[in-house]
XYZ file of C-alpha atoms in Angstrom:
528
model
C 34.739 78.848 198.752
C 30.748 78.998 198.545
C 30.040 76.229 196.738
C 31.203 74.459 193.468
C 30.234 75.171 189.957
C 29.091 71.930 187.652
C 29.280 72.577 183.939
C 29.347 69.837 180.932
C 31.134 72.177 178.805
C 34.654 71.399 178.204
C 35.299 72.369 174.829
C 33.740 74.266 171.339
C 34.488 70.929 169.745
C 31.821 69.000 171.763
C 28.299 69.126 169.782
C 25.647 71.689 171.796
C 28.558 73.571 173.749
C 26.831 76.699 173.088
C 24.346 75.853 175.238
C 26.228 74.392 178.377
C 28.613 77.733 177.418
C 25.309 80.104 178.106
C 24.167 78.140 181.156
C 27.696 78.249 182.669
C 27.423 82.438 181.841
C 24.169 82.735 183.613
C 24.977 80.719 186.404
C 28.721 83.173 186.911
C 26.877 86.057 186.576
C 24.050 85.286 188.999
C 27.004 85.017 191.378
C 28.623 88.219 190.347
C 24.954 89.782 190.924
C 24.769 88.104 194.331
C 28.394 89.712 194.919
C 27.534 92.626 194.205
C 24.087 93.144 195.906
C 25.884 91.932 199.058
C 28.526 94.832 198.775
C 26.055 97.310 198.753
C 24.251 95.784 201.236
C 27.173 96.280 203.493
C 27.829 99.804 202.020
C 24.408 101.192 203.221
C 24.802 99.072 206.562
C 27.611 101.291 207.424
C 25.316 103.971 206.714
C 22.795 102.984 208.132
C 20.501 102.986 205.225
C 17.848 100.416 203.856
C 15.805 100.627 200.464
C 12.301 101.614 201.088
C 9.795 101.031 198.128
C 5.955 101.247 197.153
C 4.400 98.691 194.964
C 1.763 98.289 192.443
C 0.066 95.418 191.314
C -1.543 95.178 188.416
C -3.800 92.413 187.490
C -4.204 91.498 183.318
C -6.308 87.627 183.448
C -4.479 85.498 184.773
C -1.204 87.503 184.758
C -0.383 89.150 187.688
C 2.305 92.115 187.304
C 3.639 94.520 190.615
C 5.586 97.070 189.832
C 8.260 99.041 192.274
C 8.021 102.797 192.595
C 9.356 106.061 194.697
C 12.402 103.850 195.728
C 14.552 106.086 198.330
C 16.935 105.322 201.406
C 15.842 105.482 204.551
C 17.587 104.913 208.012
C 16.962 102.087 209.986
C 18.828 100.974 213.076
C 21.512 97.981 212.643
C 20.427 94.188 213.017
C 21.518 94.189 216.637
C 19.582 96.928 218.000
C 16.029 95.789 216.464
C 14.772 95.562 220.332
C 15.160 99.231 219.694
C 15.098 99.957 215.840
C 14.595 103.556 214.589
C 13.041 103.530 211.173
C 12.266 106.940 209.119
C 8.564 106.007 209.657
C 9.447 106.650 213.266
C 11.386 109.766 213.054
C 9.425 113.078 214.466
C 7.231 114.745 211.508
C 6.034 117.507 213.587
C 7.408 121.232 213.879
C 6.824 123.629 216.359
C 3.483 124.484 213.983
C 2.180 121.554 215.556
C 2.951 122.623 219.698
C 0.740 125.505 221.026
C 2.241 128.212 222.830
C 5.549 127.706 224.517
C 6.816 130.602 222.202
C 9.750 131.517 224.804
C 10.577 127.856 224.998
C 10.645 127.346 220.937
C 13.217 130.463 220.823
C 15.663 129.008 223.397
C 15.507 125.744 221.648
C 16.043 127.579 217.920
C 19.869 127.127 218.926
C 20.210 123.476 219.160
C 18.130 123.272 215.897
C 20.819 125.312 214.439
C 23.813 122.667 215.650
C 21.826 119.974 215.304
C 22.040 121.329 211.604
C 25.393 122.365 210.843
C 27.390 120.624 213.720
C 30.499 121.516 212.082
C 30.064 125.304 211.491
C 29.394 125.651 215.468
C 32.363 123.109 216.246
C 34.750 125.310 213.997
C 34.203 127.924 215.832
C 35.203 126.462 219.033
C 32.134 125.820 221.202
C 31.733 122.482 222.217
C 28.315 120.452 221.782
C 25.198 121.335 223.568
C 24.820 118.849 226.100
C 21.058 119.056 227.151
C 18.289 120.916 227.969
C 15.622 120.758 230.856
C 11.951 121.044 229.834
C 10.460 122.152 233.080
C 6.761 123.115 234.175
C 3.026 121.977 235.337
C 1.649 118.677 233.920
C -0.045 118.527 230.466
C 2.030 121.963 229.018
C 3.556 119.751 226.026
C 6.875 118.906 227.030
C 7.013 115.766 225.029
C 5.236 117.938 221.705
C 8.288 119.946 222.066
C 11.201 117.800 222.087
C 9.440 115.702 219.417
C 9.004 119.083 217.347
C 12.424 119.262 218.425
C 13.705 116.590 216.443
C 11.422 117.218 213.634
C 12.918 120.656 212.882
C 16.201 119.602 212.958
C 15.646 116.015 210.971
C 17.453 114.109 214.232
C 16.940 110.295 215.305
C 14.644 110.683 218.055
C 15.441 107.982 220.783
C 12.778 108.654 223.808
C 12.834 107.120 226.997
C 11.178 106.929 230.371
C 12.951 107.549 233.970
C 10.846 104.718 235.127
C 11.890 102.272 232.821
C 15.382 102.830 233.459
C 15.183 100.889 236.982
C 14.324 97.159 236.987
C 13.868 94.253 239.478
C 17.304 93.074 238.219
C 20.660 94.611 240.045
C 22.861 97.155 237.669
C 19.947 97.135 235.254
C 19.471 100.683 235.847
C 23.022 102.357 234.602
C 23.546 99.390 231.817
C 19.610 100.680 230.365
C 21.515 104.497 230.108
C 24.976 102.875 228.436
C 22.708 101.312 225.869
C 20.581 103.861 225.272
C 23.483 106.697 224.783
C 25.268 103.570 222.545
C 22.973 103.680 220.251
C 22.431 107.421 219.904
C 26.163 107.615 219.084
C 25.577 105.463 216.294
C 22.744 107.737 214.425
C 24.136 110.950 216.127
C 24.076 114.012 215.865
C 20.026 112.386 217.775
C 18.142 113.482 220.676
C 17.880 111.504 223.505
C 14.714 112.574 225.433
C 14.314 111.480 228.884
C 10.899 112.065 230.107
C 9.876 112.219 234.123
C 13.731 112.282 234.713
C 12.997 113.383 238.142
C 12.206 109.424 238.971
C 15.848 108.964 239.279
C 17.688 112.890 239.127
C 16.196 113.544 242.444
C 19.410 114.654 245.255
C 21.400 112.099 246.067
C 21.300 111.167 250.024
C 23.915 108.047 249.808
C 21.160 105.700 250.018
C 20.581 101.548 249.706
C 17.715 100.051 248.391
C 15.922 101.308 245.474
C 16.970 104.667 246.240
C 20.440 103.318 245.685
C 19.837 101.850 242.469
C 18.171 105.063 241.171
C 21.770 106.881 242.241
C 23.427 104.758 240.671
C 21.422 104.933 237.428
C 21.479 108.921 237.908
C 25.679 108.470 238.099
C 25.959 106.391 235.042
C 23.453 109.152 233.317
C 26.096 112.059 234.447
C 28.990 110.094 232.958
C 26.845 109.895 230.003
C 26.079 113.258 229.734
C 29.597 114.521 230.382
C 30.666 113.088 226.721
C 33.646 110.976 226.796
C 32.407 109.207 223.975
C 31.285 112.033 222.468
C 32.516 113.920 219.261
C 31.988 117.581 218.421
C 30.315 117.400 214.975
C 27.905 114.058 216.080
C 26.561 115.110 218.991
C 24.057 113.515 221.050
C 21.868 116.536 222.848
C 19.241 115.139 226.116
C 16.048 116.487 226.401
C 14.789 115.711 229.655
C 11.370 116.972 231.041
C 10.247 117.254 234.541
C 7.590 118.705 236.489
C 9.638 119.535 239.753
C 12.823 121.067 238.588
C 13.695 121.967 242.219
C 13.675 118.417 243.201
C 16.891 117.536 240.882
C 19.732 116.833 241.740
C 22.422 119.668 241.724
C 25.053 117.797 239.319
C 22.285 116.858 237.232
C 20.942 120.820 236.444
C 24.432 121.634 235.761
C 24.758 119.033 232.915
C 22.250 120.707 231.261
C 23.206 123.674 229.460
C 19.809 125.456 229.458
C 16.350 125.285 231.992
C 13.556 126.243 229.470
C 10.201 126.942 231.698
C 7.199 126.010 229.477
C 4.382 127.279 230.762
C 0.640 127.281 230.231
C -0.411 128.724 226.589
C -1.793 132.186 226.694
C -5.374 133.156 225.111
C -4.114 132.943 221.490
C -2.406 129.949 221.740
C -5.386 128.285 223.937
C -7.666 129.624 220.510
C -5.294 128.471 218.001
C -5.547 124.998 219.292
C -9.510 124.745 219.761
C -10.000 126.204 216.423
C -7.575 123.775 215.041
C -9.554 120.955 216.481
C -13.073 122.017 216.189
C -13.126 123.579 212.865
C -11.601 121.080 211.310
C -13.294 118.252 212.710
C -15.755 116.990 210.647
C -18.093 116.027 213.452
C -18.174 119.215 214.784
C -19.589 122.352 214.307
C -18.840 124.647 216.582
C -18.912 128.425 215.810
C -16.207 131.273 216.038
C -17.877 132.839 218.785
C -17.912 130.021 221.129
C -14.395 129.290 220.511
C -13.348 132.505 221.768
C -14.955 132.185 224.077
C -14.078 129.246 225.544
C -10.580 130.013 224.956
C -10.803 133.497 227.028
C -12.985 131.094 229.567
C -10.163 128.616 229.954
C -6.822 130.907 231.538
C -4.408 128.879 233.608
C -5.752 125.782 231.414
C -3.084 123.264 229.931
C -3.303 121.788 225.970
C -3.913 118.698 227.932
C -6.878 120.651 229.833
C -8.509 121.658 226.468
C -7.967 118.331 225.246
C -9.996 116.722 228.354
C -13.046 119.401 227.296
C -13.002 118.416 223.419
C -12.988 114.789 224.418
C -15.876 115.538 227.004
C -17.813 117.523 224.025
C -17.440 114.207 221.869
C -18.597 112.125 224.454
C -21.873 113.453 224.534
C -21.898 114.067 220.884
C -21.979 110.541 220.558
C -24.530 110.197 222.946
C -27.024 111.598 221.249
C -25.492 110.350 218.063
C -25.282 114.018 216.860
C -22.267 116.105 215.690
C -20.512 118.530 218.477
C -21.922 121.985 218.765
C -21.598 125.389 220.569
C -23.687 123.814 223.460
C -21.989 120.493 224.032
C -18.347 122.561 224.512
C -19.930 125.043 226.553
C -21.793 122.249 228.580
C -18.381 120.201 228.916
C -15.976 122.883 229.757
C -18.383 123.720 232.688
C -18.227 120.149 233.659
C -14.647 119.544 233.007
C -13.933 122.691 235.613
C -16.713 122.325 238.033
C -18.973 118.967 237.778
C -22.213 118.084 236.499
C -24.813 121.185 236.711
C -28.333 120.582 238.249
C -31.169 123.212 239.078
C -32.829 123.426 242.224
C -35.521 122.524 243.198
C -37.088 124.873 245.342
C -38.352 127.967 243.366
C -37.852 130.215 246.250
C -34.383 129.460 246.694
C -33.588 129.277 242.857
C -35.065 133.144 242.697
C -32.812 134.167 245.724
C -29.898 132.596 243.799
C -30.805 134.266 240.803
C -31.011 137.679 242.781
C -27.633 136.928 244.021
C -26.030 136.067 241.030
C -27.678 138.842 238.904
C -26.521 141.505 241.383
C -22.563 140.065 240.596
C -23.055 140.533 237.094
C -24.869 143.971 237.243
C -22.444 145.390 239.609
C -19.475 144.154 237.767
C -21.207 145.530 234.415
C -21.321 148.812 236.246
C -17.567 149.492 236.534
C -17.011 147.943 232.983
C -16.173 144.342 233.498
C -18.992 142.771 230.899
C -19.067 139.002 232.418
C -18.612 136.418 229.609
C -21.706 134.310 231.320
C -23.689 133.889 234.461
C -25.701 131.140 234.997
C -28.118 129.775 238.457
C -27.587 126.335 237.201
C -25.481 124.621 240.351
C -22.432 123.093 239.789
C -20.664 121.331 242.619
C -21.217 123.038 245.764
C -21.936 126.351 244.543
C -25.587 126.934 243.758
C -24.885 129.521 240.765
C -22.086 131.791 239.668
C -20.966 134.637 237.163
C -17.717 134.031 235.391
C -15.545 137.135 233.865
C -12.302 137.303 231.545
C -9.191 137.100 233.086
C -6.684 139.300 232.241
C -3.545 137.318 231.877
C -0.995 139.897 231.287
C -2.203 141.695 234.480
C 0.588 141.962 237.212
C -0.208 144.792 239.551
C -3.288 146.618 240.475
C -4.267 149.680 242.303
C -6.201 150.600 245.483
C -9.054 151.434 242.856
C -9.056 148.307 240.852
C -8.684 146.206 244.510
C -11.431 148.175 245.739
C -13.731 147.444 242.586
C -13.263 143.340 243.008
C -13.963 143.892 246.440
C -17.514 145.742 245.419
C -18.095 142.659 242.816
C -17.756 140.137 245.007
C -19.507 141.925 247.816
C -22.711 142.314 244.425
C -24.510 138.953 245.511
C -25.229 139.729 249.093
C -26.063 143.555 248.323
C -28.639 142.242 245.563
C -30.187 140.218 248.078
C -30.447 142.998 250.895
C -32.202 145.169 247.888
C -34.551 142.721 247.151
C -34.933 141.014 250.268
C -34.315 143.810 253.094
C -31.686 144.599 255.526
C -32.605 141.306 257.726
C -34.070 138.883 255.248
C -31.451 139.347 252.389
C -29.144 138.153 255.232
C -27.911 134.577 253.607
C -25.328 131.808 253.742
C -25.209 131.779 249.965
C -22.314 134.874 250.734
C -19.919 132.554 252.048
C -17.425 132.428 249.549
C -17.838 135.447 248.298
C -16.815 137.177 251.650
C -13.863 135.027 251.959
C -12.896 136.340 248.563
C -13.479 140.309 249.545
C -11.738 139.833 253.226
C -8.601 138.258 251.305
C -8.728 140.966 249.426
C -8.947 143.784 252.022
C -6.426 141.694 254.288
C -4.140 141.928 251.337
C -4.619 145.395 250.838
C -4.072 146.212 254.582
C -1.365 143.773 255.885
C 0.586 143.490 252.287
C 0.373 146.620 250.210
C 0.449 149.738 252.840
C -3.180 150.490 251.668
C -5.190 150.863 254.775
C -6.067 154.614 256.049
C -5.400 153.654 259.609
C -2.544 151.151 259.405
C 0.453 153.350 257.279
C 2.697 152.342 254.877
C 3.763 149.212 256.533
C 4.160 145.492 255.899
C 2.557 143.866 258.507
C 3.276 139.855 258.235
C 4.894 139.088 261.833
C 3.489 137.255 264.605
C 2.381 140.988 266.408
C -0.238 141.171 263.523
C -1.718 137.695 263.764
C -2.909 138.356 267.761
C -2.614 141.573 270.117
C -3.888 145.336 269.985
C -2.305 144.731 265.955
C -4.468 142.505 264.747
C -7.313 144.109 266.223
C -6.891 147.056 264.092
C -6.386 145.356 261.275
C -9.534 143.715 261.613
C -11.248 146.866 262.103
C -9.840 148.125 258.941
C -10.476 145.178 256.696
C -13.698 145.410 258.132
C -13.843 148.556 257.111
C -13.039 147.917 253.495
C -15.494 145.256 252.667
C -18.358 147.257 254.236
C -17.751 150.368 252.672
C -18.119 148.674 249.089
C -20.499 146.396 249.999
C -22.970 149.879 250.670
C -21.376 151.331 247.545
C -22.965 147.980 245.750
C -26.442 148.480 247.588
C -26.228 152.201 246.361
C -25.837 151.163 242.333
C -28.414 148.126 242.903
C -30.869 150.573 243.747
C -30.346 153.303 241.608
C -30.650 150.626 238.721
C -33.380 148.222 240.136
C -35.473 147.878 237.086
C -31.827 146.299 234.959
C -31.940 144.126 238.374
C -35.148 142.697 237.586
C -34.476 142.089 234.484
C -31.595 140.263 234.950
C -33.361 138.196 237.675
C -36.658 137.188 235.552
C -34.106 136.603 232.581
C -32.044 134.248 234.370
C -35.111 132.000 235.957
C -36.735 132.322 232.165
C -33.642 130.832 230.386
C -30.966 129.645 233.202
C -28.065 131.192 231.856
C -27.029 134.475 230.172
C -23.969 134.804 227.631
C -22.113 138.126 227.014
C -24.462 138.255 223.792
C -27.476 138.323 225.936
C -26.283 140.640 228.548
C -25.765 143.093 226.139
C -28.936 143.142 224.713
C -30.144 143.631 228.478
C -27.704 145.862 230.071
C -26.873 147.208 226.414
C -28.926 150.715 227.215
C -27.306 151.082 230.789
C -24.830 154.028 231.746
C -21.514 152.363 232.881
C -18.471 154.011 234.997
């Protein structure tokens, strides 16, 4: 028994029993209400549910009146996991909408969407649960976006989880961290589990002590996990791990999972998809259409994360000069992000040679049809200027031709400077890198893809072609190469020396030239 109930009514024939009789009702059914209340309390703790409501208070003198509205259930994890509670609030809202790029990685993962949704359907036609999948690729791709949009699509608990925090200072803490995580999945499942960095304890197992041993033994208890002994076919509990060295894990490990997505860096689209998303509809920024493409052509090989870094950059200095963000600041910061701080020099004289040697990249390269997004003679870490072109992602092979041409381009700087200098004087160490670039090239071309006149149709990466009579003629050849465009370059310069000096005076008038400008320079100019 509870408690005891006190009552002065004892019978109709007492004077006032009406009144101890309605006391004696109110105070039964406040109990029954209590009883009841308590039973559904239980009912949606089996469930897993709570009662979420918003209020609304409404003030009339000295009367204060709240009232309760849009009440709905919501899950929320059991009174003994509140270290780790999962609340609605907390569940992924995002969609694959929301994660740029990764378009081969969102189809593999459309399958698990589908069990996660209709566990039984896939059960009753007797193929067992998925047990995981391994998000794999450089840093910053949006590995984490994508098993969150994961669990978004697919309305899952979403329990995440570091590799790192898996392993503690205390002994066992490691596989007792993975039984309670996978313990209470099971209860919400069919959930994700997402293990992020999993290569801090999946590496290969060597049989070692130490805290190499207790990482083995953490990535043992994970297997047994993962193997689902506990698991049932219509609540299943799928693991999302992510790594950035896939070919570090260990081999039981890869074979738990039943897919290896690769997500890789976004392509152009996806890289303008995102900016626009972030700069248009910024309200501190106002950054045009232009500029966004082309920054996004600008930025190939770049992560989300990478684009991120440049926006943040932009708003930096935006709030610097307490202004909003414009085409200028996200030029100026993606030039920083990717190559430092920019600076002119000094010297006039050498700030004219640079702009003769970067004028005579972007004329040659305009030339053959390559229009340069920009090229600029402001320096930039330890190059003094530089021209930048589109790079064309989807490219995978190219000819003796096309080899040739990026050969001439890069060879463009020192044949401007031999045109406007002479034969001796436009001699300069500003060609450095540029040659390096051309002789890789030409090597390449040689020793790699049966393209030299002299050498055959041979492959030419053994130890007889690094010293000996070989490599001899091979350097002959590639010597060959570079020198033969580098006069085809001098030859164009020439015949176009008046676009040259335009270029040059344009470039020590105004420091750098866009596509927009070029064309209104070169615009007239007869191109191959």
């Amino acid at each position: 028994a509870r408690g005891v109930l006190e009552t002065s009514f004892l019978s109709p024939d007492i004077p006032g029993w009406e009144k101890e009789a309605n006391l004696l009702e109110r105070k039964i059914l406040d109990i029954v209400q209590d009883m009841r209340r308590e039973t559904k309390a239980r009912h949606l703790a089996s469930k897993h549910k709570v009662l979420f409501f918003d209020t609304a208070p409404e003030i009339d003198r000295d009367i204060i009146r709240i009232r309760l509205r849009n009440l709905r259930f919501k899950y929320a994890m059991s009174a003994t996991d509140v270290s780790a509670m999962v609340q609605e609030a907390e569940r992924p809202r995002i969609s694959f909408d929301n994660v740029y790029g990764a378009d081969t990685a969102k189809n593999e993962l459309e399958f698990i969407i589908k069990w996660l949704k209709e566990p039984r359907r896939f059960a009753g036609l007797g193929l067992r649960p998925p047990r995981g999948v391994l998000l794999y690729g450089p840093p910053g791709t949006g590995k984490t976006m994508l098993a969150k949009a994961l669990a978004g699509e697919s309305n899952c608990p979403f329990f995440p989880a570091t590799a790192t925090g898996f392993v503690t200072k205390w002994q066992g803490s490691g596989p007792e961290n993975i039984r309670c995580l996978f313990e209470n999945a099971r209860k919400y499942a069919p959930s994700i589990v997402f293990i992020d960095e999993i290569d801090a304890i999946g590496k290969k197992r060597g049989g070692m002590d130490g805290v190499a041993g207790a990482a083995e033994q953490t990535l043992n208890a994970l297997l047994v996990e993962m193997d689902g002994f506990a698991a049932s076919s219509d609540r299943p509990v799928v693991v999302i791990a992510a790594t950035n060295l896939a070919e570090l894990l260990d081999d039981a490990l890869r074979r738990r999972f039943d897919r290896e997505v690769e997500v890789d860096r976004p392509d152009r689209k996806a890289r303008y998809d995102y900016l626009t998303h972030r700069l248009q509809e910024h309200r501190h920024a106002d950054v045009s259409d232009h500029v966004i493409d082309r920054i996004a052509a600008s930025t190939a090989g770049m992560t989300i994360a990478d684009l991120e870094r440049i926006i943040q950059q932009a708003g930096r200095m935006a709030a610097e000069q307490e202004r909003i963000i414009t085409d200028e600041m996200v030029e100026e910061a993606l030039d920083t992000i990717r190559m430092g701080p920019g600076s002119l020099h000094s010297d006039p004289a050498v700030l004219k040679r640079i702009a003769c040697h970067e004028a005579g990249h972007c004329l040659v390269a305009w030339l053959m049809g390559h229009k340069p997004l920009q090229v600029t003679i402001v320096g930039r870490g330890s190059v003094g200027g530089y021209m930048e072109k589109e790079v064309d992602e989807n490219r995978i092979l190219y000819t003796a031709a096309e080899l040739k041409s990026m050969i001439r381009q890069a060879m463009g700087g020192r044949a401007a400077e031999i045109v406007c200098y002479g034969p001796d004087q436009g001699l300069s160490s500003g060609v450095a890198s540029d040659l390096k670039l051309a002789t890789r090239y030409a090597e390449q071309m040689v020793r790699n893809f049966g393209m030299g006149t002299n050498i055959g149709q041979v492959a030419l990466n053994g130890h007889m072609a690094d010293s000996g009579p070989l490599a001899v003629r091979i350097t002959r050849e590639v010597e060959k190469i570079v020198s033969e465009q580098l006069e085809h370059a001098i030859k164009e310069l020439r015949e176009n020396r008046q676009f040259l000096g335009l270029l040059i005076q344009s470039l020590l008038d105004r420091n750098r030239l866009t596509l927009t400008d070029l064309e209104m320079i070169l615009g007239d100019i007869e191109t191959n």
